[in-house]
Coordinates of C-alpha atoms in Angstrom, one line a residue:
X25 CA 115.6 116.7 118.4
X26 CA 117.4 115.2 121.5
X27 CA 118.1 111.4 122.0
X28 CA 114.9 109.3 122.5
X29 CA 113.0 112.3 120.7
X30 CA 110.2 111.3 118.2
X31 CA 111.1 112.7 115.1
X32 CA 109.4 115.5 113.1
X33 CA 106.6 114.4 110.4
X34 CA 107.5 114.5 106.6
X35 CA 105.8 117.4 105.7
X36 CA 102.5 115.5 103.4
X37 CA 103.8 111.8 103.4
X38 CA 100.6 110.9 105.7
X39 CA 98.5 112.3 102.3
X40 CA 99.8 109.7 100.1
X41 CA 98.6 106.8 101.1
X42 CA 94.9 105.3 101.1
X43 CA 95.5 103.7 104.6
X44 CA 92.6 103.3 107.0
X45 CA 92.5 106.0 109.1
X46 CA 90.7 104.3 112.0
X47 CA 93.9 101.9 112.5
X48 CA 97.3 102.5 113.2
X49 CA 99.2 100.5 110.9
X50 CA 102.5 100.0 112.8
X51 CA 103.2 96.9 110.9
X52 CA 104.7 98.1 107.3
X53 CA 107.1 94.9 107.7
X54 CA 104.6 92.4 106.9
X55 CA 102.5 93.2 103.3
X56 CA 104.0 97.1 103.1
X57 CA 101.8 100.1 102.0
X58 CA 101.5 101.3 98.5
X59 CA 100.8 105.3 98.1
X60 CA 97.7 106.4 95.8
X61 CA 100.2 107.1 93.0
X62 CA 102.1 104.0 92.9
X63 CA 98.7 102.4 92.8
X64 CA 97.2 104.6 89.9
X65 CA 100.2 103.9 88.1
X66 CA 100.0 100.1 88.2
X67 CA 96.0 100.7 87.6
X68 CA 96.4 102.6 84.3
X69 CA 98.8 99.6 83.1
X70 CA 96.2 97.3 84.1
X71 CA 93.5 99.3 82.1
X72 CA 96.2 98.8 78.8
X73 CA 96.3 95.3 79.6
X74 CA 92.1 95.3 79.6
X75 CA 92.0 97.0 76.8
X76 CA 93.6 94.8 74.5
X77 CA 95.4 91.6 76.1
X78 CA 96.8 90.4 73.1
X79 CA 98.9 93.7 72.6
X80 CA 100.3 93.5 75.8
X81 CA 101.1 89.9 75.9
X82 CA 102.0 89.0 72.7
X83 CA 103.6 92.3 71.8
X84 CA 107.4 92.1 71.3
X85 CA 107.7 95.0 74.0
X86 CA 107.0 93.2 76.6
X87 CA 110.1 91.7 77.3
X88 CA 111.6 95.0 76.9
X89 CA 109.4 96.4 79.7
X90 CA 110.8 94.1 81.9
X91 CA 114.1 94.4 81.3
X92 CA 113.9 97.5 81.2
X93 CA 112.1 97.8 84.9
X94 CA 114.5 95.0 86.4
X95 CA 117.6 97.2 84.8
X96 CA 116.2 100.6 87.1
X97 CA 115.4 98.0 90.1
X98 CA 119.0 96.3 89.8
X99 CA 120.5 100.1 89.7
X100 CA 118.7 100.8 92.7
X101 CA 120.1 97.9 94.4
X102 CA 123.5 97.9 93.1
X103 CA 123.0 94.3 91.5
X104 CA 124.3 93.2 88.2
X105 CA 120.8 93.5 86.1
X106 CA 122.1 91.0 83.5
X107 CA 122.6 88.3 86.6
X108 CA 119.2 89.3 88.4
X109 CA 115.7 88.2 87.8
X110 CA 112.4 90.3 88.9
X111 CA 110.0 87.7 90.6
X112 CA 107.0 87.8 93.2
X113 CA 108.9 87.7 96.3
X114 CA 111.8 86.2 98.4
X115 CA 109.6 82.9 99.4
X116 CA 109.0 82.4 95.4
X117 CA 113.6 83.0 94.9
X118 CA 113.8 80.5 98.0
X119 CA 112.2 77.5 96.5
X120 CA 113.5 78.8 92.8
X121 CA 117.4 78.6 94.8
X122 CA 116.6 75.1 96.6
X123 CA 115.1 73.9 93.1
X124 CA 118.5 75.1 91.3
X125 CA 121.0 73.9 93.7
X126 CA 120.0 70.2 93.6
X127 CA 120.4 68.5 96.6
X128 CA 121.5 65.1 96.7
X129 CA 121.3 62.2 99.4
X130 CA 123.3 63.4 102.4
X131 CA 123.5 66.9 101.8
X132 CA 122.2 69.5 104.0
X133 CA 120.5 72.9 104.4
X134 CA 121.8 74.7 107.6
X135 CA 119.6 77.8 108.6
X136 CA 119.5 79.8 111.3
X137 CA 116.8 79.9 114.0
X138 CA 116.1 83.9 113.2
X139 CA 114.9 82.5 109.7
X140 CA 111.6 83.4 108.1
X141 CA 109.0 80.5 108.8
X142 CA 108.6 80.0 105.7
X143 CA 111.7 79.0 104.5
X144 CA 111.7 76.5 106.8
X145 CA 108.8 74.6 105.2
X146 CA 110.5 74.6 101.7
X147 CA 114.0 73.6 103.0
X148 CA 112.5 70.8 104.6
X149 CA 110.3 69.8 101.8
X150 CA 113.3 70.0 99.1
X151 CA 115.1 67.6 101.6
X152 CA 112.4 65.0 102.1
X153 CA 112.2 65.4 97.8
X154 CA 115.8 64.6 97.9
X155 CA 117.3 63.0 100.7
X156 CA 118.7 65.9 102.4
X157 CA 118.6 67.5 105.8
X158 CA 118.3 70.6 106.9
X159 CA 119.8 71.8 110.2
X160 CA 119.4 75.2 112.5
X161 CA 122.4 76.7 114.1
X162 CA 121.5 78.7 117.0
X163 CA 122.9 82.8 117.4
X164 CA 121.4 84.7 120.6
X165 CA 119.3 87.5 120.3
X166 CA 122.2 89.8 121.8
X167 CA 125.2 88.1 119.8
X168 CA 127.7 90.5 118.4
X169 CA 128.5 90.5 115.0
X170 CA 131.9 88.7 115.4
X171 CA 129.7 86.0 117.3
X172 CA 127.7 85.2 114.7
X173 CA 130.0 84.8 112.5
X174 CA 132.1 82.5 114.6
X175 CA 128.5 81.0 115.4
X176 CA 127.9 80.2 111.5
X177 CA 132.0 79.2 110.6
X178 CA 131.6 76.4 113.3
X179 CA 128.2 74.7 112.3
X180 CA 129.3 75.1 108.2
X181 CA 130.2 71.3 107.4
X182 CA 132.4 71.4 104.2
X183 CA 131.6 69.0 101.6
X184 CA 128.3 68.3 103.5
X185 CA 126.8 71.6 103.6
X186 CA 125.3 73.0 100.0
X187 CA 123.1 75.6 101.0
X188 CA 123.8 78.3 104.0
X189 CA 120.5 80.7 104.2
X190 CA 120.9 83.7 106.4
X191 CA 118.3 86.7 106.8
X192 CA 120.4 90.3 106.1
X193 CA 117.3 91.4 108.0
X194 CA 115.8 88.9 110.6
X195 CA 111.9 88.7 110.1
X196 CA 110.5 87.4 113.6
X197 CA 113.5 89.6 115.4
X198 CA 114.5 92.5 113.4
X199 CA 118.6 91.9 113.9
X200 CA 120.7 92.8 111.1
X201 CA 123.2 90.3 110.5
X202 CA 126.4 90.5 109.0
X203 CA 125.8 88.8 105.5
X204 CA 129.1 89.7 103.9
X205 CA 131.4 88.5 106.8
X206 CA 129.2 85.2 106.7
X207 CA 129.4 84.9 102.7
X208 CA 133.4 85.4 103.0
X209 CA 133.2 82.6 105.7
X210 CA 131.1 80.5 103.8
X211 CA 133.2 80.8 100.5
X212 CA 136.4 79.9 102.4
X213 CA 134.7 76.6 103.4
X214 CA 132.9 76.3 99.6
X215 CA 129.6 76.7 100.8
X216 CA 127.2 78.6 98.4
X217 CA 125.1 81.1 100.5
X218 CA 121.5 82.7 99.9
X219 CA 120.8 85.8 101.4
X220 CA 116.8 86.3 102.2
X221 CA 117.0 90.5 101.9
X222 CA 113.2 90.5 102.1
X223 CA 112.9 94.2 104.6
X224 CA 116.3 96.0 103.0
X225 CA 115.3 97.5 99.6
X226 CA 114.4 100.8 100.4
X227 CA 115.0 100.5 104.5
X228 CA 118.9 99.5 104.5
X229 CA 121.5 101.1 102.2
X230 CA 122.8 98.2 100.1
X231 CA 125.1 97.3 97.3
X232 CA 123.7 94.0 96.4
X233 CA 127.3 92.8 94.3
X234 CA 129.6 94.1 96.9
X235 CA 128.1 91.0 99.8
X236 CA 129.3 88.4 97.2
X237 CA 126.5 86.0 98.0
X238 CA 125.6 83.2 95.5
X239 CA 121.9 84.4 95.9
X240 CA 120.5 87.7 97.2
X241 CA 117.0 88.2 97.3
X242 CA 115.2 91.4 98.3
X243 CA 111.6 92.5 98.1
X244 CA 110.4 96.0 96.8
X245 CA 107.0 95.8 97.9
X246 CA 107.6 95.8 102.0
X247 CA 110.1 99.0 102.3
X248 CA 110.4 100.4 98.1
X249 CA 106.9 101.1 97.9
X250 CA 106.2 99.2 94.5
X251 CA 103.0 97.3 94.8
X252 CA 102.7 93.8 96.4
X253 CA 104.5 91.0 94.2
X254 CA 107.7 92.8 93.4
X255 CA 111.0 91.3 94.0
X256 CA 114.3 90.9 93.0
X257 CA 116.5 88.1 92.9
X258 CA 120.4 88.6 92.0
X259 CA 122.3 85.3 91.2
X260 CA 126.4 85.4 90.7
X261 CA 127.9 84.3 87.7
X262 CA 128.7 80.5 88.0
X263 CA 125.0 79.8 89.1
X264 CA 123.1 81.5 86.2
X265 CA 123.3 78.8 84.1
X266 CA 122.0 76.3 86.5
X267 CA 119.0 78.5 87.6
X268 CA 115.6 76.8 86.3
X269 CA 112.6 78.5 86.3
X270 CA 109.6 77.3 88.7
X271 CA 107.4 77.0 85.8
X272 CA 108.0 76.8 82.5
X273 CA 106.8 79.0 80.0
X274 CA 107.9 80.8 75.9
X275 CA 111.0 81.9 77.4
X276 CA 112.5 79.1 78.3
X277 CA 115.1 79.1 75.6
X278 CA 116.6 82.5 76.5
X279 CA 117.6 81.1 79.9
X280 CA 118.1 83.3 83.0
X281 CA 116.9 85.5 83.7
X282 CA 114.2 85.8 80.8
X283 CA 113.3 82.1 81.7
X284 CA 112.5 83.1 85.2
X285 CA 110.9 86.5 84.7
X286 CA 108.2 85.4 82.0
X287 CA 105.1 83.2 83.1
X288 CA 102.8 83.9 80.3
X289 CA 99.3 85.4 81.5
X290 CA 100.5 86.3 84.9
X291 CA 100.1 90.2 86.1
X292 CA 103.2 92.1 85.1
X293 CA 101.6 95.3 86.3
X294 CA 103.3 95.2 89.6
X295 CA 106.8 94.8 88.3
X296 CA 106.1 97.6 85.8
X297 CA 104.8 100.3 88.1
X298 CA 107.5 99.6 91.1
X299 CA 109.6 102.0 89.4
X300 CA 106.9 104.5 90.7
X301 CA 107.4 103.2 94.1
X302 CA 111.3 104.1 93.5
X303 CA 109.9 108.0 92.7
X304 CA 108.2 107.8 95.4
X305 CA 110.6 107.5 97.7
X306 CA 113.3 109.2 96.3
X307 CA 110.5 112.3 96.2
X308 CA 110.3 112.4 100.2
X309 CA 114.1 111.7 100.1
X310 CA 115.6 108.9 100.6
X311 CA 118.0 109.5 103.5
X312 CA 115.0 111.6 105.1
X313 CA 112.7 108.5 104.8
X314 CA 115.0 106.1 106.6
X315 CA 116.1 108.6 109.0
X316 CA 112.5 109.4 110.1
X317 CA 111.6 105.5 110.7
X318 CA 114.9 104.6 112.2
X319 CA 114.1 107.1 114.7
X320 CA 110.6 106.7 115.6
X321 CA 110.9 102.8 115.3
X322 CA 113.6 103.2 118.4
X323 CA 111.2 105.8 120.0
X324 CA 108.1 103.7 119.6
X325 CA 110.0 100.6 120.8
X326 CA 110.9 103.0 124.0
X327 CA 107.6 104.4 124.9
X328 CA 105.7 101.1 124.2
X329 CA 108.7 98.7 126.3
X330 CA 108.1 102.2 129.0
X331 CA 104.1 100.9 129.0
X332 CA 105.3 97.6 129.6
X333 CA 107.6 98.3 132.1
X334 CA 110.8 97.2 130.7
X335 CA 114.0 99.3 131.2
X336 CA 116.3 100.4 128.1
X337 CA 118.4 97.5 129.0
X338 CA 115.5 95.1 128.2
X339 CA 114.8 96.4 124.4
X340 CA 117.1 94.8 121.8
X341 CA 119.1 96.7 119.4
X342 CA 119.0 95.8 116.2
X343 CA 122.2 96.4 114.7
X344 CA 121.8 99.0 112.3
X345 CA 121.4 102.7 112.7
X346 CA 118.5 102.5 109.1
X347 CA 117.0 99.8 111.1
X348 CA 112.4 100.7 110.9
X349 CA 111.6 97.4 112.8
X350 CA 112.4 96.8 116.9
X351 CA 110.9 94.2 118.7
X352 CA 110.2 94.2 122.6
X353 CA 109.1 91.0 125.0
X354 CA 106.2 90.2 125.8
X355 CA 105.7 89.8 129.8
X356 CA 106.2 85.9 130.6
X357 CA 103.9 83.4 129.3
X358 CA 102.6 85.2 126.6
X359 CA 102.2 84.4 123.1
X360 CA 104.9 81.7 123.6
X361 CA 103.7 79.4 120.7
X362 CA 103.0 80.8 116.9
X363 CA 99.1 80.3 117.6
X364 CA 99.2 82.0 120.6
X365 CA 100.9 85.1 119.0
X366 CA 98.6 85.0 115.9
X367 CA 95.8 84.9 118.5
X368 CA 96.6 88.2 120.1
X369 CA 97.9 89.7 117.5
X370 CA 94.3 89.6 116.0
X371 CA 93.0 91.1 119.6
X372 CA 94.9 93.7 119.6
X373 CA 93.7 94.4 115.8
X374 CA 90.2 94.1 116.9
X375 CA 90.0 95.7 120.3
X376 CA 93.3 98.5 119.9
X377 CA 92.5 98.9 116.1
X378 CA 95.9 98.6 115.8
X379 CA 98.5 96.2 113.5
X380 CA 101.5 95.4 115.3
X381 CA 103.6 91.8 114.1
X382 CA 103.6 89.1 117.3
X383 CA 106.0 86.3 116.8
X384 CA 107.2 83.1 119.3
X385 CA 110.7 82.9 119.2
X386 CA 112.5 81.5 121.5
X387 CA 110.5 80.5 124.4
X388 CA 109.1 83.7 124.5
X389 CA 106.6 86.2 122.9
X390 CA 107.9 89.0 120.7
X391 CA 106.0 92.3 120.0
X392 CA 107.5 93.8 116.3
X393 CA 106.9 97.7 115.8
X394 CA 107.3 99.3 112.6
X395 CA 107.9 102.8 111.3
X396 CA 106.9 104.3 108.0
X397 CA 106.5 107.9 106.8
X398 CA 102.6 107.4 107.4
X399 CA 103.4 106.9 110.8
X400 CA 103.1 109.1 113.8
X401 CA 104.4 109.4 117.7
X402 CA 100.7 109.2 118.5
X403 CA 100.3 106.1 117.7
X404 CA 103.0 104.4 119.6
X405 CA 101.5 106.4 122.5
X406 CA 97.8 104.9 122.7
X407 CA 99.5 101.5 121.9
X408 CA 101.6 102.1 125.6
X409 CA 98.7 103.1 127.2
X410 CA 95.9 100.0 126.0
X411 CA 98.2 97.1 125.3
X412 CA 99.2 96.6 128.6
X413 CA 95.5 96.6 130.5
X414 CA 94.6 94.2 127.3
X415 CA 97.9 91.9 128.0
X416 CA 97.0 92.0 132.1
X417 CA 93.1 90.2 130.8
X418 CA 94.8 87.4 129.1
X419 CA 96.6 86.3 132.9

């Protein structure tokens, strides 16, 4: 396979998954894809749970189960599973961290402007709840890594900031960033940092203790195939006993992460069968799996950015060689606000029959691609061929 080459299929990973074979699902990124056997796995423990709820609530074991899951995801991760806590996803550890770190009157959140939306909205709300601020520093698209962390040291102000969160994996522009040179930065100036991993379980090789963050949380339901609700948040050792569960429920004495992890009647089901996901993966092969959508990410990103009539030059990098997501522009004037880009991301769902991500960031329209086993060269073709006729009708 020479440079800009799609790669070769994994020999049956199309077969495991129930997706809709009309539509070309290049957006894994956003809600991920479970395969059939992941999915039979968390149905037969939601047939135990049917068949008698009180045994599986009530039921001493249950604790065990989770432990014993969050010990095999924490492994996985390289996180300490005695300081991590399996929850429903990195929005849910967000608002759990902001809750935990309580702000006072004059403190601030700084961000950056590649943050998830999301995040955003519950910064700003634990501010207006406390008399805090929350502030974005700026780092361009095409900053090196040395820049952004000279980017992040000057806008840290100590004493005033108490929270730094930074993306290890940008949602709305797929840039890896250098979380453990920012954490390092961040302690020197005693600023606690959370890092929003919500795309590297299963996409980026990671060893969760080894960034030093105050807060790392990554989902295993967008890129480690465990069904939708699966995440895992890993806290360092002089927050654990500050961390307060959202809600409170029987184990609130135990304190983290026990506290955090049980909510009473909610649906364990997708904790317990992520471990399947794990199998899953590490079935196809790990280092084949990531391999495969690193490179036909960067050749979809190509051939689509070819359709559009951008040069190599044009197509951002992403920063790490694992890396299944790569965004392209969008010609200018297009999808330049969030409604906009939800607007045609839906046309090209309805008239392509295609799933792509379309995000405004910075003045401009962004076009996210993702890669995942499922995936095939194909599909990045037609997309080259019909988007840009369909983005010509909207001038």
């Amino acid at each position: 396979m020479s440079a800009g080459d799609p790669p070769p299929p994994i020999p049956g990973a199309r077969l495991l998954f129930s997706l809709d074979a009309a539509t070309a699902y290049l957006n894994h990124g956003s809600f991920g894809a479970v395969p059939i056997g992941v999915q039979r796995a968390q149905q037969r423990l939601r047939d135990e749970v049917d068949r008698n709820p009180m045994s599986f609530y009530v039921h001493p074991g249950l604790t065990d189960r989770i432990v014993h899951t969050r010990r095999h995801l924490a492994a996985f991760l390289g996180a300490d599973p005695d300081g991590s806590a399996l929850v429903p996803n990195a929005t849910a550890a967000v608002s759990l961290v902001l809750q935990s770190v309580r702000l006072t009157s004059g403190d601030e959140v700084l961000l950056t402007d590649h943050g998830y939306g999301s995040n955003g909205f519950a910064v700003r709300r634990q501010c207006r709840r406390d008399g805090a601020s929350a502030r974005t520093v700026a780092l361009a698209l095409d900053a090196s890594d040395a820049e952004v962390v000279a980017r992040i040291r000057g806008a840290l102000r100590p004493g005033k900031t108490k929270l730094l969160i930074v993306d290890q994996l940008t949602s709305p522009t797929a840039k890896v960033l250098p979380v453990r040179e920012i954490v390092a930065v961040a302690r020197e100036h005693e600023v606690p940092v959370l890092v929003d991993a919500a795309h590297v379980p299963g996409m980026l090789p990671v060893e969760v203790d080894r960034i030093g963050a105050d807060f790392w949380v990554g989902n295993l339901h967008k890129w480690a195939f465990a069904p939708r609700g699966t995440a895992l948040l890993a806290v360092a050792p002089a927050w654990r006993r500050r961390i307060e569960p959202l809600v409170v429920s029987w184990e609130q004495d135990s304190g983290f992460p026990l506290a955090v992890e049980f909510q009473g009647t909610v649906d364990y089901t997708p904790w317990l069968a992520a471990p399947a996901g794990l199998f899953t993966l590490r079935t196809l092969g790990l280092e084949t799996v990531r391999a495969h959508n690193a490179a036909l990410a960067a050749y979809g990103q190509r051939v689509v950015g070819a359709g559009l009539g951008l040069a190599p030059a044009d197509l951002p990098e992403p920063g790490a060689a694992e890396a299944a997501m790569r965004i392209l522009p969008l010609p200018t004037g297009v999808a330049t606000t969030q409604p906009e880009a939800s607007a045609l991301r839906q046309q090209i769902a309805d008239k392509l029959a295609t799933e792509v991500s379309i995000n405004a960031w910075g003045g401009r329209g962004w076009l996210r691609l993702s890669a995942q086993a499922y995936n095939r060269p194909e599909e990045y073709d037609r997309l080259a061929e019909r988007l840009p006729p369909l983005l010509a009708g909207l001038r």
